[in-house]
Coordinates of C-alpha atoms in Angstrom, one line a residue:
M13 CA 0.0 0.1 0.0
R14 CA 1.3 3.6 -0.7
D15 CA 2.1 6.1 1.7
S16 CA 0.1 9.2 1.6
D17 CA 0.5 11.9 -1.1
T18 CA 2.5 14.0 1.1
A19 CA 5.2 11.2 1.7
T20 CA 8.5 11.1 0.1
P21 CA 8.3 9.1 -3.0
A22 CA 9.5 5.4 -2.6
D23 CA 12.1 4.1 -5.0
D24 CA 9.6 2.2 -7.1
D25 CA 6.9 4.8 -7.0
W26 CA 8.6 7.6 -8.7
C27 CA 9.7 6.6 -12.0
R28 CA 9.1 4.3 -14.8
T29 CA 10.1 4.2 -18.5
E30 CA 7.9 5.0 -21.0
A31 CA 8.5 3.6 -24.3
L32 CA 7.1 5.5 -27.3
F33 CA 6.6 3.3 -30.4
N34 CA 5.1 5.7 -32.8
G35 CA 1.6 4.3 -32.1
E36 CA 2.4 0.7 -32.1
D37 CA 0.4 -1.6 -29.6
D38 CA 2.5 -1.7 -26.3
G39 CA 2.3 -5.1 -25.5
A40 CA 2.8 -6.4 -29.1
Y41 CA 6.5 -5.6 -29.7
Q42 CA 9.2 -8.3 -29.4
T43 CA 12.7 -8.5 -30.4
G44 CA 14.0 -11.2 -32.6
S45 CA 13.1 -14.6 -31.3
S46 CA 13.2 -13.3 -27.8
S47 CA 9.8 -14.1 -25.9
S48 CA 10.7 -11.6 -23.0
Y49 CA 12.0 -8.2 -22.6
S50 CA 13.3 -6.2 -19.6
L51 CA 11.3 -3.8 -17.3
R52 CA 13.6 -1.2 -16.0
I53 CA 12.5 0.4 -12.6
H54 CA 14.7 3.3 -11.1
G55 CA 17.9 1.6 -12.6
R56 CA 17.1 -1.8 -11.8
T57 CA 16.4 -4.4 -14.6
S58 CA 14.5 -7.6 -14.4
L59 CA 13.2 -10.1 -17.2
V60 CA 9.3 -10.3 -17.2
D61 CA 6.7 -12.1 -19.3
P62 CA 5.6 -9.6 -21.9
E63 CA 1.8 -10.6 -21.5
A64 CA 1.6 -10.2 -17.7
A65 CA 3.7 -7.0 -18.0
S66 CA 1.5 -5.1 -20.5
A67 CA -1.2 -5.2 -18.0
V68 CA 0.7 -3.4 -15.4
S69 CA -0.9 0.0 -14.2
D70 CA -0.7 2.5 -11.4
P71 CA -4.0 2.7 -9.6
V72 CA -3.0 5.6 -7.4
S73 CA -1.5 7.9 -10.1
G74 CA -3.7 6.9 -12.9
F75 CA -0.7 7.2 -15.0
R76 CA -0.2 4.2 -17.5
I77 CA 2.9 2.3 -17.0
V78 CA 4.6 1.5 -20.2
E79 CA 8.1 -0.5 -19.9
E80 CA 11.2 -0.1 -21.8
R81 CA 11.7 -2.6 -24.4
E82 CA 15.5 -3.7 -24.0
P83 CA 16.5 -6.4 -26.3
K84 CA 19.3 -8.9 -25.2
S85 CA 21.0 -8.0 -28.3
R86 CA 21.4 -4.1 -29.0
R87 CA 21.4 -4.5 -32.9
K88 CA 21.3 -1.4 -35.0
G89 CA 17.6 -2.2 -36.0
D90 CA 16.7 -2.7 -32.2
L91 CA 18.4 0.8 -31.4
K92 CA 16.0 2.7 -33.8
V93 CA 13.0 1.4 -31.9
L94 CA 14.5 2.4 -28.6
Q95 CA 15.3 5.8 -29.7
G96 CA 11.5 6.6 -28.8
D97 CA 12.0 5.8 -25.2
R98 CA 11.1 8.4 -22.7
Y99 CA 11.0 8.7 -18.7
V100 CA 8.4 9.9 -17.0
C101 CA 7.7 10.8 -13.1
L102 CA 4.9 8.8 -11.6
W103 CA 5.0 10.2 -8.0
T104 CA 1.5 11.0 -7.4
P105 CA 1.6 14.6 -6.1
C106 CA 3.8 15.5 -9.1
G107 CA 1.3 15.3 -11.7
S108 CA 3.6 16.5 -14.3
S109 CA 3.1 15.3 -18.1
R110 CA 6.8 16.1 -19.0
T111 CA 8.8 13.3 -20.3
F112 CA 12.7 13.0 -20.0
N113 CA 15.1 11.8 -22.5
R114 CA 17.6 10.1 -20.0
P115 CA 17.5 8.6 -16.6
A116 CA 19.7 11.3 -15.3
E117 CA 17.3 14.3 -16.4
L118 CA 14.5 12.4 -14.5
Q119 CA 16.7 12.1 -11.4
R120 CA 17.5 15.7 -11.5
H121 CA 13.6 16.3 -11.8
Y122 CA 12.8 14.2 -8.9
T123 CA 15.9 15.6 -6.5
D124 CA 15.0 19.3 -7.3
K125 CA 11.3 19.2 -7.1
H126 CA 10.6 16.2 -4.7
V127 CA 13.6 15.5 -2.4
R128 CA 14.8 19.1 -1.9
P129 CA 12.4 21.4 -3.4
N130 CA 14.4 24.8 -3.2
V131 CA 13.0 27.6 -5.2
Y132 CA 15.4 30.2 -6.2
R133 CA 13.6 33.5 -6.7
C134 CA 14.8 36.5 -8.8
T135 CA 14.8 39.5 -6.8
A136 CA 15.4 42.0 -9.4
L137 CA 13.4 45.3 -9.3
V138 CA 11.7 46.0 -12.7
H139 CA 10.0 49.4 -12.9
T140 CA 10.1 49.3 -9.1
K141 CA 8.3 46.0 -9.0
P142 CA 10.0 42.5 -8.1
C143 CA 10.5 40.1 -11.1
S144 CA 10.0 37.2 -8.8
K145 CA 10.4 34.6 -11.5
E146 CA 11.2 31.4 -9.7
Y147 CA 13.5 28.5 -10.8
Y148 CA 13.9 25.0 -9.2
R149 CA 17.6 25.1 -10.5
L150 CA 20.4 27.4 -9.7
D151 CA 21.8 27.7 -13.1
K152 CA 18.4 28.5 -14.4
L153 CA 18.1 31.6 -12.2
R154 CA 21.8 32.4 -13.1
Y155 CA 21.1 32.5 -16.9
H156 CA 17.9 34.4 -16.3
I157 CA 19.7 37.1 -14.4
R158 CA 22.5 37.2 -16.9
T159 CA 20.3 37.4 -20.0
E160 CA 17.1 39.1 -18.8
H161 CA 18.4 41.9 -16.5
P162 CA 20.6 44.8 -17.7
R163 CA 23.7 45.6 -15.8
E164 CA 22.4 48.4 -13.7
T165 CA 19.2 46.4 -12.6
E166 CA 18.8 46.6 -8.8
F167 CA 18.1 43.8 -6.4
V168 CA 16.8 43.3 -3.0
C169 CA 18.5 40.5 -0.8
P170 CA 16.8 37.3 -1.2
I171 CA 17.6 36.0 2.3
P172 CA 14.4 36.4 4.4
P173 CA 13.8 38.5 6.4
C174 CA 16.6 41.1 5.3
N175 CA 15.4 42.5 2.2
A176 CA 18.2 45.0 2.2
G177 CA 19.0 46.9 -0.8
P178 CA 18.3 47.7 -3.6
Y179 CA 21.6 47.1 -4.9
T180 CA 23.0 46.7 -8.1
F181 CA 24.1 43.0 -8.6
D182 CA 27.7 43.3 -7.9
L183 CA 26.9 45.0 -4.6
L184 CA 24.2 42.4 -3.9
C185 CA 27.1 40.0 -4.0
V186 CA 29.1 42.0 -1.6
H187 CA 26.3 42.0 0.8
V188 CA 25.0 38.3 0.6
P189 CA 28.2 36.6 2.4
S190 CA 27.3 38.8 5.3
H191 CA 24.6 36.2 6.1
D192 CA 25.0 32.8 7.5
P193 CA 26.6 30.5 4.7
A194 CA 24.2 27.6 5.2
T195 CA 21.3 30.0 4.6
V196 CA 23.0 31.7 1.6
R197 CA 23.6 28.1 0.1
I198 CA 19.7 27.4 0.4
F199 CA 18.7 30.5 -1.5
L200 CA 21.6 31.4 -3.9
G201 CA 23.9 28.4 -3.8
P202 CA 27.7 29.0 -2.7
A203 CA 28.4 32.4 -1.7
E204 CA 31.4 32.8 -3.6
S205 CA 29.7 31.9 -6.8
C206 CA 27.1 34.6 -6.3
Y207 CA 28.8 37.1 -8.9
E208 CA 29.6 34.4 -11.3
A209 CA 25.5 34.5 -12.0
K210 CA 26.4 37.7 -13.8
N211 CA 29.5 36.8 -15.5
P212 CA 29.7 33.8 -18.0
P213 CA 33.0 31.8 -18.2
L214 CA 36.0 33.5 -19.9
V215 CA 35.7 33.2 -23.5
C216 CA 39.3 33.1 -24.9
P217 CA 40.4 36.4 -26.4
V218 CA 42.7 34.9 -28.9
K219 CA 41.5 35.2 -32.4
D220 CA 39.6 32.2 -33.8
C221 CA 40.1 30.4 -30.7
G222 CA 36.6 31.1 -28.5
T223 CA 37.3 28.4 -25.9
K224 CA 35.2 28.9 -22.7
V225 CA 37.4 28.8 -19.7
N226 CA 36.5 28.8 -16.1
Y227 CA 38.3 31.2 -13.8
Y228 CA 40.4 28.7 -12.5
G229 CA 41.9 27.4 -15.6
S230 CA 42.2 30.8 -17.6
R231 CA 45.9 31.2 -17.1
H232 CA 46.7 27.6 -18.0
H233 CA 44.6 27.9 -21.3
L234 CA 46.3 31.2 -22.4
L235 CA 49.5 29.6 -21.8
S236 CA 48.6 26.8 -24.2
H237 CA 49.1 29.3 -27.2
D238 CA 52.5 29.9 -28.2
T239 CA 54.3 33.3 -27.6
D240 CA 53.8 34.5 -31.1
T241 CA 50.2 34.0 -31.1
R242 CA 49.6 35.6 -27.6
A243 CA 51.8 38.6 -28.8
S244 CA 49.6 39.1 -32.0
N245 CA 46.5 39.1 -29.8
Q246 CA 47.9 41.4 -27.1
E247 CA 45.3 44.1 -27.0
A248 CA 42.5 41.4 -26.8
I249 CA 44.4 39.5 -24.0
R250 CA 44.9 42.7 -22.0
G251 CA 41.5 44.0 -22.7
A252 CA 40.0 40.6 -20.9
G253 CA 42.1 41.4 -18.0
Y254 CA 45.3 39.2 -18.6
S255 CA 48.8 39.5 -19.4
E256 CA 49.9 38.2 -22.8
L257 CA 53.4 37.4 -21.6
D258 CA 52.7 35.3 -18.5
G259 CA 48.9 34.5 -18.5
L260 CA 48.8 36.4 -15.0
K261 CA 45.7 38.7 -14.1
L262 CA 46.1 42.4 -14.3
C263 CA 45.3 44.9 -11.7
P264 CA 42.1 46.9 -13.4
I265 CA 43.6 49.9 -11.5
C266 CA 47.2 50.2 -12.1
G267 CA 47.6 47.5 -14.6
D268 CA 50.3 45.3 -12.7
S269 CA 50.5 41.6 -13.0
I270 CA 49.4 39.6 -9.8
D271 CA 50.3 36.1 -9.5
I272 CA 47.4 34.0 -7.8
R273 CA 48.6 30.5 -7.2
Y274 CA 46.0 27.7 -6.6
T275 CA 45.8 24.4 -4.7
G276 CA 42.9 22.1 -4.6
L277 CA 41.6 24.2 -1.6
G278 CA 41.8 27.8 -3.3
P279 CA 44.2 30.6 -3.5
V280 CA 47.7 30.3 -1.7
G281 CA 48.3 33.8 0.2
N282 CA 46.8 37.0 0.0
N283 CA 48.9 38.6 -2.7
W284 CA 45.9 39.6 -4.4
L285 CA 44.4 41.4 -1.4
D286 CA 47.7 42.9 -0.3
H287 CA 48.2 44.8 -3.7
M288 CA 44.3 45.8 -4.0
F289 CA 44.3 47.6 -0.7
Q290 CA 47.3 49.6 -1.7
H291 CA 44.8 51.6 -3.5
E292 CA 42.3 54.0 -2.2
P293 CA 38.7 52.9 -1.2
E294 CA 37.3 55.1 -3.8
M295 CA 39.2 53.5 -6.6
L296 CA 38.4 50.0 -5.5
H297 CA 34.5 50.9 -5.6
K298 CA 35.0 52.6 -9.0
H299 CA 36.8 49.5 -10.6
R300 CA 34.9 46.9 -8.3
R301 CA 33.1 45.2 -11.4
D302 CA 36.4 44.8 -13.4
I303 CA 37.9 43.4 -10.1
F304 CA 35.0 40.9 -9.3
K305 CA 35.1 39.9 -13.0
I306 CA 38.9 38.9 -12.7
Y307 CA 38.7 37.8 -8.9
P308 CA 35.2 36.9 -7.8
R309 CA 36.1 36.1 -4.4
F310 CA 37.2 39.6 -3.7
A311 CA 33.6 40.4 -3.3
S312 CA 33.3 38.5 -0.2
S313 CA 36.7 39.2 1.3
D314 CA 36.4 40.6 4.9
P315 CA 38.7 43.6 4.1
F316 CA 36.6 44.7 1.1
R317 CA 33.3 44.3 3.1
N318 CA 34.6 46.0 6.3
N319 CA 36.9 48.6 4.8
V320 CA 35.2 49.6 1.6
F321 CA 31.8 48.2 1.1
K322 CA 30.1 49.6 4.4
D323 CA 31.4 53.2 3.7
V324 CA 30.8 53.3 0.1
L325 CA 27.3 51.5 0.5
A326 CA 26.2 54.0 3.0
T327 CA 27.2 56.8 0.4
V328 CA 25.1 54.9 -2.3
L329 CA 22.0 54.3 -0.3
A330 CA 21.9 57.9 0.9
K331 CA 21.7 59.1 -2.9
K332 CA 18.5 57.1 -3.4

């Protein structure tokens, strides 16, 4: 007997595979001379009698349970039939008619919407009214922010009951880490990746390359180009914030190259912070977006929040 509709779905309840055979009768298909086919439930496969299996149904959800035909021998002809397979969520409270191409997609749906149904809400202000679009996946929210809202769009803090702001997104990312990290993770994911929502991965500035590189692999990728190539693309590389000579990041204020070494745990030493705080707070605020783009974690650093952000933010909010 099933649990109530509000219970967490059991393994055997939440998914089955749905085979779509272009209108063919579900119980009539067999492969070669085989008199049985496999029923796959949540990653487990067992051989069943096709006549008995064709009568399987789900009395609670009302969904028709259709099994995936998986022949013992995956010949090309069989694979053409299997290309129509879809996966569907059959947990009763879900009620979604959406189908999925791969088990991994169904697993993500199950995890995001049923196991840990976090809702990531956009708090951008559009004509003084909140955007309020909601997403079950953090990457979808980041894509929405990056593509739908201009750079000067203002946001309020999404961590209840704070609602601080409104801030431009870069300043919001400075404010957010002041909250408890566990709370931040629920509403925005890892705090250090907050600013990355507004900045896509680096696209290699070398002509005709176009490789997308994450922040940590940028220097390694740039150095994969030979010296002559980097020299001929000097202007583009420097415009992206890097030195064409050694791939080091350039200070957006003075242009000096800064070596930030990494281990698996993150940056070693505070040479970036030491260099940055040689500059006046007003200059740090003026160039903050370029700094955050090159070194996103600078936004969550205690020296920036305590020595720069509070004073500048008070001035910004006073002008509103």
